[in-house]
Coordinates of N, CA and C in Angstrom, one line a residue:
M1 N -13.2 51.8 23.4 CA -13.8 50.5 23.1 C -15.2 50.7 22.5
P2 N -15.4 50.0 21.4 CA -16.7 50.3 20.7 C -17.9 49.6 21.5
E3 N -19.0 50.2 21.3 CA -20.2 49.7 22.0 C -20.9 48.8 21.1
F4 N -21.5 47.7 21.6 CA -22.2 46.7 20.9 C -23.7 46.9 21.1
K5 N -24.4 46.9 20.1 CA -25.9 47.0 20.2 C -26.4 45.5 20.0
P6 N -27.6 45.3 20.6 CA -28.2 43.9 20.5 C -28.3 43.5 19.0
E7 N -28.7 44.4 18.1 CA -28.8 44.0 16.7 C -27.5 43.7 16.1
D8 N -26.4 44.3 16.6 CA -25.0 43.9 16.1 C -24.7 42.5 16.5
I9 N -25.0 42.1 17.7 CA -24.7 40.7 18.2 C -25.4 39.7 17.3
T10 N -26.7 40.0 17.0 CA -27.5 39.1 16.1 C -26.8 39.0 14.7
K11 N -26.3 40.2 14.2 CA -25.7 40.2 12.9 C -24.4 39.4 13.0
Y12 N -23.6 39.5 14.0 CA -22.4 38.8 14.1 C -22.6 37.3 14.2
L13 N -23.6 36.9 15.0 CA -24.0 35.5 15.1 C -24.4 34.9 13.8
K14 N -25.2 35.7 13.1 CA -25.7 35.3 11.8 C -24.6 35.1 10.8
D15 N -23.6 36.1 10.8 CA -22.4 36.0 10.0 C -21.6 34.7 10.3
A16 N -21.5 34.5 11.6 CA -20.7 33.3 12.1 C -21.4 32.0 11.6
V17 N -22.7 31.9 11.7 CA -23.4 30.8 11.2 C -23.2 30.6 9.7
Y18 N -23.3 31.6 9.0 CA -23.1 31.6 7.5 C -21.7 31.1 7.2
V19 N -20.7 31.6 7.9 CA -19.3 31.2 7.7 C -19.1 29.7 8.1
A20 N -19.7 29.3 9.2 CA -19.6 27.9 9.6 C -20.3 27.0 8.5
I21 N -21.4 27.4 8.0 CA -22.1 26.6 7.0 C -21.3 26.6 5.7
G22 N -20.7 27.7 5.3 CA -19.9 27.8 4.1 C -18.6 26.9 4.3
F23 N -18.0 26.9 5.5 CA -16.9 26.1 5.7 C -17.3 24.6 5.7
G24 N -18.4 24.3 6.2 CA -18.9 22.9 6.1 C -19.1 22.4 4.7
V25 N -19.7 23.3 3.9 CA -19.9 22.9 2.5 C -18.5 22.7 1.8
I26 N -17.6 23.6 2.0 CA -16.3 23.5 1.4 C -15.6 22.2 1.8
V27 N -15.7 21.8 3.1 CA -15.1 20.6 3.6 C -15.8 19.4 3.0
A28 N -17.1 19.4 2.9 CA -17.8 18.3 2.3 C -17.4 18.1 0.8
Q29 N -17.3 19.2 0.1 CA -16.9 19.1 -1.3 C -15.5 18.5 -1.4
R30 N -14.6 19.0 -0.6 CA -13.2 18.5 -0.6 C -13.2 17.0 -0.2
L31 N -13.9 16.6 0.7 CA -14.0 15.2 1.1 C -14.5 14.3 -0.1
Q32 N -15.5 14.9 -0.8 CA -16.0 14.2 -2.0 C -15.0 14.0 -3.0
V33 N -14.2 15.1 -3.3 CA -13.1 15.0 -4.3 C -12.1 14.0 -3.8
E34 N -11.7 14.0 -2.6 CA -10.7 13.0 -2.0 C -11.2 11.6 -2.2
R35 N -12.5 11.4 -1.9 CA -13.1 10.1 -2.0 C -13.0 9.6 -3.5
V36 N -13.4 10.4 -4.4 CA -13.3 10.0 -5.8 C -11.9 9.7 -6.2
E37 N -11.0 10.6 -5.8 CA -9.5 10.3 -6.2 C -9.0 9.0 -5.6
L38 N -9.4 8.7 -4.3 CA -9.0 7.5 -3.7 C -9.6 6.3 -4.4
Q39 N -10.9 6.4 -4.8 CA -11.5 5.3 -5.5 C -10.8 5.0 -6.8
K40 N -10.4 6.1 -7.5 CA -9.7 5.9 -8.8 C -8.4 5.2 -8.5
R41 N -7.6 5.7 -7.5 CA -6.3 5.0 -7.2 C -6.5 3.6 -6.8
L42 N -7.5 3.3 -6.0 CA -7.7 1.9 -5.6 C -8.1 1.0 -6.8
E43 N -9.0 1.5 -7.7 CA -9.4 0.8 -8.9 C -8.1 0.5 -9.8
A44 N -7.3 1.5 -9.9 CA -6.1 1.3 -10.7 C -5.2 0.3 -10.1
T45 N -5.0 0.4 -8.8 CA -4.1 -0.6 -8.1 C -4.6 -2.0 -8.1
F46 N -5.9 -2.1 -7.8 CA -6.5 -3.5 -7.8 C -6.7 -4.0 -9.2
G47 N -6.9 -3.1 -10.2 CA -7.0 -3.6 -11.6 C -5.7 -4.2 -12.0
E48 N -4.6 -3.5 -11.7 CA -3.3 -4.1 -12.0 C -3.0 -5.4 -11.3
S49 N -3.4 -5.4 -10.0 CA -3.2 -6.6 -9.2 C -4.0 -7.8 -9.8
R50 N -5.2 -7.5 -10.2 CA -6.0 -8.5 -10.8 C -5.4 -9.1 -12.1
E51 N -4.9 -8.2 -12.9 CA -4.2 -8.6 -14.1 C -3.0 -9.5 -13.8
Q52 N -2.2 -9.0 -12.8 CA -1.0 -9.8 -12.5 C -1.4 -11.2 -11.9
F53 N -2.5 -11.2 -11.1 CA -2.9 -12.5 -10.6 C -3.4 -13.4 -11.7
E54 N -4.1 -12.9 -12.6 CA -4.6 -13.7 -13.7 C -3.5 -14.2 -14.6
T55 N -2.5 -13.4 -14.8 CA -1.3 -13.8 -15.6 C -0.5 -14.9 -14.9
T56 N -0.3 -14.7 -13.6 CA 0.4 -15.7 -12.7 C -0.4 -17.0 -12.7
Q57 N -1.7 -16.9 -12.6 CA -2.6 -18.1 -12.5 C -2.4 -18.9 -13.9
K58 N -2.5 -18.2 -15.0 CA -2.4 -18.8 -16.3 C -1.0 -19.5 -16.4
T59 N 0.0 -18.8 -16.0 CA 1.4 -19.4 -16.1 C 1.5 -20.6 -15.3
L60 N 0.9 -20.6 -14.1 CA 1.0 -21.7 -13.2 C 0.2 -22.9 -13.8
E61 N -1.0 -22.6 -14.3 CA -1.8 -23.7 -15.0 C -1.0 -24.3 -16.1
E62 N -0.3 -23.5 -16.9 CA 0.5 -24.0 -18.1 C 1.6 -24.9 -17.6
R63 N 2.3 -24.5 -16.5 CA 3.4 -25.2 -16.0 C 2.9 -26.5 -15.3
M64 N 1.8 -26.5 -14.7 CA 1.2 -27.7 -14.1 C 0.9 -28.7 -15.2
K65 N 0.3 -28.2 -16.3 CA -0.1 -29.1 -17.4 C 1.2 -29.7 -18.0
L66 N 2.2 -29.0 -18.2 CA 3.5 -29.5 -18.7 C 4.1 -30.5 -17.7
L67 N 4.0 -30.2 -16.4 CA 4.5 -31.2 -15.4 C 3.7 -32.5 -15.5
E68 N 2.4 -32.4 -15.6 CA 1.6 -33.6 -15.7 C 1.9 -34.4 -16.9
E69 N 2.1 -33.7 -18.0 CA 2.5 -34.4 -19.3 C 3.8 -35.1 -19.1
R70 N 4.8 -34.5 -18.5 CA 6.1 -35.1 -18.3 C 6.0 -36.3 -17.4
L71 N 5.2 -36.1 -16.3 CA 5.0 -37.2 -15.3 C 4.3 -38.4 -16.0
E72 N 3.3 -38.1 -16.8 CA 2.6 -39.2 -17.5 C 3.6 -40.0 -18.4
A73 N 4.5 -39.2 -19.1 CA 5.4 -39.9 -20.0 C 6.4 -40.7 -19.2
L74 N 6.8 -40.2 -18.1 CA 7.7 -41.0 -17.2 C 7.1 -42.3 -16.7
L75 N 5.8 -42.1 -16.2 CA 5.1 -43.3 -15.7 C 4.8 -44.3 -16.8
D76 N 4.5 -43.8 -18.0 CA 4.3 -44.7 -19.2 C 5.6 -45.6 -19.4
E77 N 6.7 -44.9 -19.3 CA 8.0 -45.6 -19.5 C 8.2 -46.6 -18.4
V78 N 8.0 -46.2 -17.2 CA 8.2 -47.2 -16.0 C 7.2 -48.3 -16.2
E79 N 6.0 -48.0 -16.5 CA 5.0 -49.1 -16.7 C 5.4 -50.1 -17.7
G80 N 5.9 -49.6 -18.8 CA 6.4 -50.4 -19.9 C 7.5 -51.3 -19.5
R81 N 8.3 -51.0 -18.6 CA 9.4 -51.8 -18.1 C 9.1 -52.8 -17.1
L82 N 7.9 -52.7 -16.5 CA 7.5 -53.6 -15.4 C 7.0 -55.0 -16.0
P83 N 7.1 -56.0 -15.2 CA 6.4 -57.3 -15.6 C 5.0 -57.0 -15.8
E84 N 4.4 -57.9 -16.6 CA 3.0 -57.7 -17.1 C 2.0 -57.5 -15.9
Q85 N 2.0 -58.3 -14.9 CA 1.1 -58.1 -13.7 C 1.3 -56.8 -13.0
A86 N 2.6 -56.5 -12.8 CA 2.9 -55.2 -12.1 C 2.5 -54.0 -12.9
G87 N 2.7 -54.1 -14.2 CA 2.3 -53.1 -15.2 C 0.8 -52.8 -15.2
E88 N 0.1 -53.9 -15.1 CA -1.4 -53.8 -15.1 C -1.9 -53.2 -13.8
L89 N -1.3 -53.6 -12.7 CA -1.6 -52.9 -11.4 C -1.3 -51.5 -11.4
M90 N -0.2 -51.1 -12.0 CA 0.2 -49.7 -12.1 C -0.8 -48.9 -13.0
K91 N -1.2 -49.5 -14.0 CA -2.1 -48.9 -15.0 C -3.5 -48.7 -14.3
Q92 N -3.9 -49.6 -13.5 CA -5.2 -49.5 -12.7 C -5.1 -48.4 -11.7
S93 N -3.9 -48.4 -11.0 CA -3.8 -47.4 -9.9 C -3.7 -46.0 -10.5
R94 N -3.0 -45.9 -11.7 CA -3.0 -44.6 -12.3 C -4.4 -44.1 -12.8
A95 N -5.2 -45.0 -13.3 CA -6.5 -44.7 -13.7 C -7.4 -44.2 -12.5
A96 N -7.2 -44.9 -11.3 CA -7.9 -44.6 -10.1 C -7.5 -43.2 -9.6
A97 N -6.2 -42.9 -9.7 CA -5.6 -41.7 -9.2 C -6.1 -40.5 -10.1
K98 N -6.2 -40.8 -11.4 CA -6.7 -39.8 -12.4 C -8.1 -39.4 -12.1
D99 N -8.9 -40.5 -11.9 CA -10.3 -40.3 -11.6 C -10.5 -39.5 -10.3
A100 N -9.7 -39.8 -9.3 CA -9.8 -39.1 -8.0 C -9.4 -37.6 -8.2
R101 N -8.3 -37.4 -8.9 CA -7.9 -36.0 -9.2 C -8.9 -35.2 -9.9
E102 N -9.6 -35.8 -10.9 CA -10.6 -35.1 -11.7 C -11.8 -34.8 -10.8
R103 N -12.2 -35.7 -9.9 CA -13.3 -35.5 -9.0 C -13.0 -34.4 -8.0
L104 N -11.7 -34.4 -7.5 CA -11.3 -33.4 -6.5 C -11.3 -32.0 -7.2
T105 N -10.7 -32.0 -8.4 CA -10.7 -30.7 -9.1 C -12.1 -30.2 -9.4
G106 N -13.0 -31.0 -9.8 CA -14.4 -30.6 -10.0 C -15.1 -30.2 -8.7
Y107 N -14.8 -30.8 -7.6 CA -15.3 -30.5 -6.3 C -14.8 -29.1 -5.9
V108 N -13.6 -28.9 -6.0 CA -13.0 -27.6 -5.6 C -13.5 -26.5 -6.5
A109 N -13.6 -26.8 -7.8 CA -14.1 -25.8 -8.8 C -15.6 -25.4 -8.5
K110 N -16.4 -26.3 -8.0 CA -17.8 -26.0 -7.7 C -17.9 -25.3 -6.3
G111 N -16.9 -25.2 -5.5 CA -17.0 -24.5 -4.3 C -16.8 -25.3 -3.1
G112 N -16.7 -26.6 -3.2 CA -16.4 -27.5 -2.0 C -17.5 -27.4 -1.0
V113 N -17.1 -27.3 0.3 CA -18.0 -27.3 1.4 C -18.1 -25.9 2.0
D114 N -19.3 -25.4 2.3 CA -19.5 -24.1 2.9 C -19.2 -24.1 4.4
K115 N -19.3 -23.0 5.0 CA -18.9 -22.9 6.5 C -19.8 -23.8 7.3
G116 N -21.0 -24.0 6.9 CA -21.9 -24.9 7.7 C -21.7 -26.3 7.5
G117 N -20.7 -26.7 6.7 CA -20.4 -28.1 6.5 C -21.2 -28.8 5.4
V118 N -21.9 -28.0 4.6 CA -22.8 -28.5 3.6 C -22.0 -28.6 2.3
D119 N -22.0 -29.8 1.6 CA -21.3 -30.0 0.4 C -22.0 -29.2 -0.7
K120 N -21.4 -28.2 -1.2 CA -21.9 -27.3 -2.2 C -21.8 -28.0 -3.6
A121 N -20.9 -28.9 -3.8 CA -20.7 -29.5 -5.1 C -21.7 -30.6 -5.4
A122 N -22.4 -31.1 -4.4 CA -23.4 -32.2 -4.6 C -24.7 -31.6 -5.2

């Protein structure tokens, strides 16, 4: 069995510390590479999701506009078939509903009410 001298123990401890530091540096570099790769994957995934969301939102808005146009045409036809007084009441109620819808849309677009109950649209 070999004999160990005190200076050998110091040398081995020094080598062990250097190995541990080197291993720590390698691990830190590998974690950095993994972080960058993960960030790239997430950006690609969420970038695609964002594009899909915007496309879906645009399609939905187009369909809602078409639905509103068709509904307006139908209501115009119904209004035209009603007696004069009833037609006038329907016309007024449609104008009030349109005004309310526009106000609500503007209210929601401006952010509505915050968590503290404060009206952010005002």
